[in-house]
CSV table of C-alpha atoms and ligand atoms in Angstrom, one decimal:
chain,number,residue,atom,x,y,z
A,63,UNK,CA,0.0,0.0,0.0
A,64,UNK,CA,2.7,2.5,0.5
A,65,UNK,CA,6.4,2.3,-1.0
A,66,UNK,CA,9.3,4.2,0.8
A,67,UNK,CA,11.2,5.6,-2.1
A,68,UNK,CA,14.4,6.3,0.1
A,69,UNK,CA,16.2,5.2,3.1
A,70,UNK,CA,19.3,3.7,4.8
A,71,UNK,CA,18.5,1.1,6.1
A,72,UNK,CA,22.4,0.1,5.5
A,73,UNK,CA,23.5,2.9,7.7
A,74,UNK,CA,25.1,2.1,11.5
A,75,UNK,CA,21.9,3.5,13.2
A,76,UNK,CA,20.0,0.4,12.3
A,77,UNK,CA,23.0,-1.8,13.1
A,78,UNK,CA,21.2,-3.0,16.0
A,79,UNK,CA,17.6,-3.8,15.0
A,80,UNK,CA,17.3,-3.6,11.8
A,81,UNK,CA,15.0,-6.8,11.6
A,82,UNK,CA,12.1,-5.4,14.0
A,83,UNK,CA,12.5,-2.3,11.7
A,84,UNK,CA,11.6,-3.9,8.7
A,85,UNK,CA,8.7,-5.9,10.1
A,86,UNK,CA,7.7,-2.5,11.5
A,87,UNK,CA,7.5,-1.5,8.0
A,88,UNK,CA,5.3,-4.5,6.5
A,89,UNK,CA,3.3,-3.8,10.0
A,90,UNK,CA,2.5,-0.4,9.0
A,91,UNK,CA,1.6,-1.2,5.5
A,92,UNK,CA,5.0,-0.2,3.9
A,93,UNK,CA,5.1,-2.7,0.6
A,94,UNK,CA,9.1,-1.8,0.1
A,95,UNK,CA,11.4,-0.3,1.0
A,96,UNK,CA,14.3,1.1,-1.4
A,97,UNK,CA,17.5,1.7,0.6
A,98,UNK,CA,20.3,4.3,-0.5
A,99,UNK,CA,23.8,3.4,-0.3
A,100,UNK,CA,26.1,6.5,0.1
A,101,UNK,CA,29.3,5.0,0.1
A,102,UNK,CA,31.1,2.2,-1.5
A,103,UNK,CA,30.9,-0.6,1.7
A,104,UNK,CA,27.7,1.2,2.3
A,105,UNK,CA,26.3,0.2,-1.1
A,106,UNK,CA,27.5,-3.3,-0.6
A,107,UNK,CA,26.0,-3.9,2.7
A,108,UNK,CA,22.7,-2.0,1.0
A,109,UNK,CA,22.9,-5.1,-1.5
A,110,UNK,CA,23.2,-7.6,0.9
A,111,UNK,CA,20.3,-6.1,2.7
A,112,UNK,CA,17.9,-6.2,-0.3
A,113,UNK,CA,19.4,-9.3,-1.1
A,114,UNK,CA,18.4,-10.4,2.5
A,115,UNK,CA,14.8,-9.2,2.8
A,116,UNK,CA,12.3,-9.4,0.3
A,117,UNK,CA,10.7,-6.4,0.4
A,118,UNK,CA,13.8,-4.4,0.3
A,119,UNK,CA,15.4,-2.8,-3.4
A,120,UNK,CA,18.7,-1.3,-3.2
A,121,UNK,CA,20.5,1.9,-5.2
A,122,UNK,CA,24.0,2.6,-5.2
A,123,UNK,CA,25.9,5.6,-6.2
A,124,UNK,CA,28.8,8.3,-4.4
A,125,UNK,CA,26.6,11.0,-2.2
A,126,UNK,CA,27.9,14.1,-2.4
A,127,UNK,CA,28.9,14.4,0.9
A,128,UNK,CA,32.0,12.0,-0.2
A,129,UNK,CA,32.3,12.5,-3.7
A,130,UNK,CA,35.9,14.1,-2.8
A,131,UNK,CA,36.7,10.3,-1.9
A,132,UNK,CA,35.8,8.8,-5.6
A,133,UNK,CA,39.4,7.1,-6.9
A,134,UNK,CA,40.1,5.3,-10.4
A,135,UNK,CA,38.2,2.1,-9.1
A,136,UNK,CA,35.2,3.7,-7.7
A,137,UNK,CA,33.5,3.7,-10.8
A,138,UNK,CA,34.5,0.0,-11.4
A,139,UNK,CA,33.2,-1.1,-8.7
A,140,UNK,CA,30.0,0.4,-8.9
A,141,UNK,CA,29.4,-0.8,-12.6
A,142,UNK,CA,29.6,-4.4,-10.9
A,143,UNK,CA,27.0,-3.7,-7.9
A,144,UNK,CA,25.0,-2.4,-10.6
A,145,UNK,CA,24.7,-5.8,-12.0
A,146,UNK,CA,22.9,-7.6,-9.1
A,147,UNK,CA,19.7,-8.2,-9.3
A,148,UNK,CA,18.1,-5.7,-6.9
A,149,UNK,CA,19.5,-2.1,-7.6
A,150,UNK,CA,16.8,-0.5,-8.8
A,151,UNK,CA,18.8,2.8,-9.1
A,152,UNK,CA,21.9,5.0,-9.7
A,153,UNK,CA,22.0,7.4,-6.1
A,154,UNK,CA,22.0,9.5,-4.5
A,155,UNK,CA,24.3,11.7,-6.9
A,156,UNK,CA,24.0,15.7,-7.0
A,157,UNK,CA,25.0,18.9,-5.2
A,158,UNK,CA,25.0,19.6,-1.2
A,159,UNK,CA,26.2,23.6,-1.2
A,160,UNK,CA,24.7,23.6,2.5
A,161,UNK,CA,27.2,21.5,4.2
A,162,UNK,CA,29.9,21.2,1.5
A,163,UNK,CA,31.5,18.2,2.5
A,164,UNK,CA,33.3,17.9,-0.4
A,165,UNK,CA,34.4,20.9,-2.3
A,166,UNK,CA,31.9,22.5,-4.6
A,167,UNK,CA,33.8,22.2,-7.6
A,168,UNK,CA,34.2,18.6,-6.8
A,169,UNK,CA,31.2,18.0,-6.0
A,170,UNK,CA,30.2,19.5,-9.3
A,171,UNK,CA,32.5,17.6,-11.6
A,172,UNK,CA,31.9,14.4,-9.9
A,173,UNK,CA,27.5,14.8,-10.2
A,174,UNK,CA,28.8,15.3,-14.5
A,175,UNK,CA,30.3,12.1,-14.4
A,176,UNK,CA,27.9,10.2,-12.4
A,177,UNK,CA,25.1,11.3,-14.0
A,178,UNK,CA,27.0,10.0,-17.1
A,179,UNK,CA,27.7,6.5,-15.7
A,180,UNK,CA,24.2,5.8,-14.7
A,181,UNK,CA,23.0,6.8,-18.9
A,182,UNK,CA,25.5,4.3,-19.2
A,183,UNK,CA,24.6,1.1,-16.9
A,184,UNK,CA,20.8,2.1,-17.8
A,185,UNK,CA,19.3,2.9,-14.6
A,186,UNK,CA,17.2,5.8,-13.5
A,187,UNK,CA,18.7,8.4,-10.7
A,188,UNK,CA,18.1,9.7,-7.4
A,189,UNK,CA,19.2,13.1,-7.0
A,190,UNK,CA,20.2,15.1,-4.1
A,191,UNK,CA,19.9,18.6,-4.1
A,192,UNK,CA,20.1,20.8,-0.6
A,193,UNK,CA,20.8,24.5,-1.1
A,194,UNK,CA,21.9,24.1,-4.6
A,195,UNK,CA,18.6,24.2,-6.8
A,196,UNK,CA,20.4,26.7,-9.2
A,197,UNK,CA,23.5,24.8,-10.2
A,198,UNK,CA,21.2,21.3,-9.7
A,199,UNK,CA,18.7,22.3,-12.3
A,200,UNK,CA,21.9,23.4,-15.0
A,201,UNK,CA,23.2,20.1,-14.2
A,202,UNK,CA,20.1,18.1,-15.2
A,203,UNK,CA,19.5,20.2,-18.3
A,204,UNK,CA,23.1,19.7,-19.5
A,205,UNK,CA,22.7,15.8,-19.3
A,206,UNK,CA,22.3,13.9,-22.6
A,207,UNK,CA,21.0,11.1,-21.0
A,208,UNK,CA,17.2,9.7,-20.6
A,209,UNK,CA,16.4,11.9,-17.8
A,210,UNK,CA,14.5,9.2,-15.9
A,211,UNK,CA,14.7,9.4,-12.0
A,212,UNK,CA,14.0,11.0,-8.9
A,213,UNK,CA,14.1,14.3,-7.3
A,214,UNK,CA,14.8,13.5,-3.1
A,215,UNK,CA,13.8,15.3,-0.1
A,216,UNK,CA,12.3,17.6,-2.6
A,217,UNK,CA,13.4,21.2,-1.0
A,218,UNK,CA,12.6,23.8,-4.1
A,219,UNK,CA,10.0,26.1,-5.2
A,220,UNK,CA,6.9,25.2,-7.1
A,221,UNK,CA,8.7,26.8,-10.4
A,222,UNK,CA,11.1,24.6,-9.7
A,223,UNK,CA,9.3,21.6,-9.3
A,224,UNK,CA,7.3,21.8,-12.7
A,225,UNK,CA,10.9,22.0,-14.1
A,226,UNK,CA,12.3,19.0,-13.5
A,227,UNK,CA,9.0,17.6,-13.9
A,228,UNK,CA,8.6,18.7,-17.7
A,229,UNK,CA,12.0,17.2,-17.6
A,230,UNK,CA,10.3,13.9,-16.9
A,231,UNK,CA,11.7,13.5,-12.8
A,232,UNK,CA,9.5,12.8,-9.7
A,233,UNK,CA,9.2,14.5,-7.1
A,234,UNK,CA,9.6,12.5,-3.8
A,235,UNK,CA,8.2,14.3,-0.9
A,236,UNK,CA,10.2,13.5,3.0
A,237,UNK,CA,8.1,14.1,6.4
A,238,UNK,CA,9.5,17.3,6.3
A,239,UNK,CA,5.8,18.2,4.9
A,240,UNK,CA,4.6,17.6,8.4
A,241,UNK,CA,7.1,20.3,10.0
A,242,UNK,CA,5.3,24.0,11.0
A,243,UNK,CA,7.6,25.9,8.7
A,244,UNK,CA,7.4,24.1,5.5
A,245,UNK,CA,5.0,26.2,3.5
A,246,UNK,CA,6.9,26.3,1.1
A,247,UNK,CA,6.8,22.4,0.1
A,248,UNK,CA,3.2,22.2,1.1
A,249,UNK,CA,2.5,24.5,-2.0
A,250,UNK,CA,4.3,22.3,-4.2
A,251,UNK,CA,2.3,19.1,-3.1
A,252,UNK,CA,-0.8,21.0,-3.4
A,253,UNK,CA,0.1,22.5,-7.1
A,254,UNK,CA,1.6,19.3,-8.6
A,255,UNK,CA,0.0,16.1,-9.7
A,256,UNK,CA,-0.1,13.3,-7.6
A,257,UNK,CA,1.1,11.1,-10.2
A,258,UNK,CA,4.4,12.8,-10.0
A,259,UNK,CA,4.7,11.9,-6.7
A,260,UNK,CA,6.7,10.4,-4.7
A,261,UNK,CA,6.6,9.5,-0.7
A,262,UNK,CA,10.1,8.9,1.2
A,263,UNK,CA,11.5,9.1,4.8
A,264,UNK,CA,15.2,9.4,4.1
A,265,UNK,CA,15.3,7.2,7.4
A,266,UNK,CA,17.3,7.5,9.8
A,267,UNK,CA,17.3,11.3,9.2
A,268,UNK,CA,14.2,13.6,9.2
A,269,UNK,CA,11.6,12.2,11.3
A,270,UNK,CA,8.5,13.4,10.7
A,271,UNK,CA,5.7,14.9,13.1
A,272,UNK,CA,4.8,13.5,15.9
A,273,UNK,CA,8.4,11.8,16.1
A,274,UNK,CA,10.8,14.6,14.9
A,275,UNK,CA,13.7,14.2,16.9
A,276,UNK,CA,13.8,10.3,17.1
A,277,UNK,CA,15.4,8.0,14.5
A,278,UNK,CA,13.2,7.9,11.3
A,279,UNK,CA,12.5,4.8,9.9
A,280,UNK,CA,10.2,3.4,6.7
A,281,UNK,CA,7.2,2.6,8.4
A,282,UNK,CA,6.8,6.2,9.4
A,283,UNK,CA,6.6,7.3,5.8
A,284,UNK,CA,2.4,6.5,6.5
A,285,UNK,CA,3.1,10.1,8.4
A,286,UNK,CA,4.1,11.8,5.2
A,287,UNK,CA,1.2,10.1,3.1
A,288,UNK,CA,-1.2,10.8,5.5
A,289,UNK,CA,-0.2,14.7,5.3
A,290,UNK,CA,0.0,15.0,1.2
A,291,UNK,CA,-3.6,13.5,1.4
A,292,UNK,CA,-4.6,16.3,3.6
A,293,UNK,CA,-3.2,18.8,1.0
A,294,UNK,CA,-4.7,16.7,-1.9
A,295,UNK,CA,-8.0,15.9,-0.3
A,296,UNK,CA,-7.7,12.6,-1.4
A,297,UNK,CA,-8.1,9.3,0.5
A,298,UNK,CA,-4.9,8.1,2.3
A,299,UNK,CA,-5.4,4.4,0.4
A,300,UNK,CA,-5.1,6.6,-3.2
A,301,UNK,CA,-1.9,8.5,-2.1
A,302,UNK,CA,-0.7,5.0,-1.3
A,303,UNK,CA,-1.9,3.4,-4.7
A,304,UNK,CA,-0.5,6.2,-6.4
A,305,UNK,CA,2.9,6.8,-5.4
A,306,UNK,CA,3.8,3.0,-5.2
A,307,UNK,CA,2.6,2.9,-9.0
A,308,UNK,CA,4.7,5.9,-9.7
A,309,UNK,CA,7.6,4.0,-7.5
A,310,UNK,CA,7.5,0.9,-9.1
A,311,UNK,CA,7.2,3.0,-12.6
A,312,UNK,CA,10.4,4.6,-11.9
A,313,UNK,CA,12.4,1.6,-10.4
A,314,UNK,CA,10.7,-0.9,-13.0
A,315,UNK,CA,9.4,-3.4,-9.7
A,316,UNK,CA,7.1,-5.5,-11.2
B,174,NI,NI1,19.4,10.1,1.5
């Protein structure tokens, strides 16, 4: 009934129970479950993961957070994980100007050629983009390749939104929808259509209302579902039937 589009279920703060999490998940009505690798080892232990639990797709892909650690076999390697069976996805790749933990220019050249690779394995992408909606948006316009993918933790304008959009992305909305001071977003899940839509948790990060402040994890992305129907004044079953069809579109889960 409800897909999360994006979490880490790989990182250390599920270490300990990251069984009862997943049950929590299927509990809660949460179908699957894609989980993000940011790192090399953290893409392989995503794999192992989805190739673990059934429910669970993986993605794999350099955040940009550590882009500035890519070498001449990161690429190589990642061409192989693409291969297994359950990456669904090239991500998260794109531009973090808020934290810059990798220089910008970096960060800059390395989105170019990751962008590149995934045209070239053939899968869709999951872009990041905090604080860099500018230099994100030239980025995606520049790229020759099929433009299929994902927008995450959407954090533009409406304008903004229709443009990658027209481009042919998603839009995945986090629980930050259910925070006091995100106007802003709730305009753009009121203005575009709900089959562009996407629901995610980006778990263990971003708890939504009533748990902000705790770990986040996929079954609470019923929080963020339950809000964009609010905004949509549609039934909470339809958001779920929606963006799971838009989900599996995207990832091609049959
Ligand atoms: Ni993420």
């Amino acid at each position: 009934m409800f897909i999360d589009s994006h979490a880490h279920l790989e990182m250390r703060a599920f270490d300990r129970d990251r069984d009862e999490v997943i049950t929590r998940a299927k509990e809660a009505g949460v179908d699957y479950i894609v989980t993000i690798g940011t790192t090399l080892s953290d893409c392989e232990k995503a794999i192992s993961i989805a190739n673990k639990y059934k429910s669970v797709y993986a993605a794999v892909g350099i955040h940009p957070h550590e882009v500035k650690n890519i070498n001449d076999l990161t690429y190589e390697s990642l061409k192989e994980m693409a291969k297994a069976e359950k990456v669904v996805a090239y991500g998260e790749i794109g531009l973090d100007f808020f934290r810059n933990l990798s220089p910008r220019d970096v960060q800059i050249r390395r989105f170019g050629e990751q962008l590149e690779l995934a045209g070239e394995i053939g899968l869709p992408v999951i872009i990041h983009d905090r604080e860099a909606h500018a230099e994100t948006l030239k980025m995606l316009k520049g790229w020759k390749g099929s433009r299929r993918g994902i927008v995450h933790c959407f954090s533009g304008d409406y304008e903004m939104a229709k443009k990658c959009i027209d481009m042919g992305f998603y839009i995945s909305i986090p629980g930050t929808i259910t925070y006091k001071k995100s106007d802003v977003l709730r305009k753009v899940v009121r203005k575009i259509p709900i089959e562009s839509m996407l629901v995610e948790t980006d778990s263990p990060f971003l708890s939504p209302e009533p748990r902000r402040g705790k770990r986040n994890e996929p079954a609470y992305v019923v929080y963020t579902a339950r809000r964009v129907a609010e905004i949509k004044g549609l039934p909470l079953e339809e958001v779920g039937r929606i963006t799971s069809e838009n989900t599996k579109n995207v990832f091609g889960i049959t």
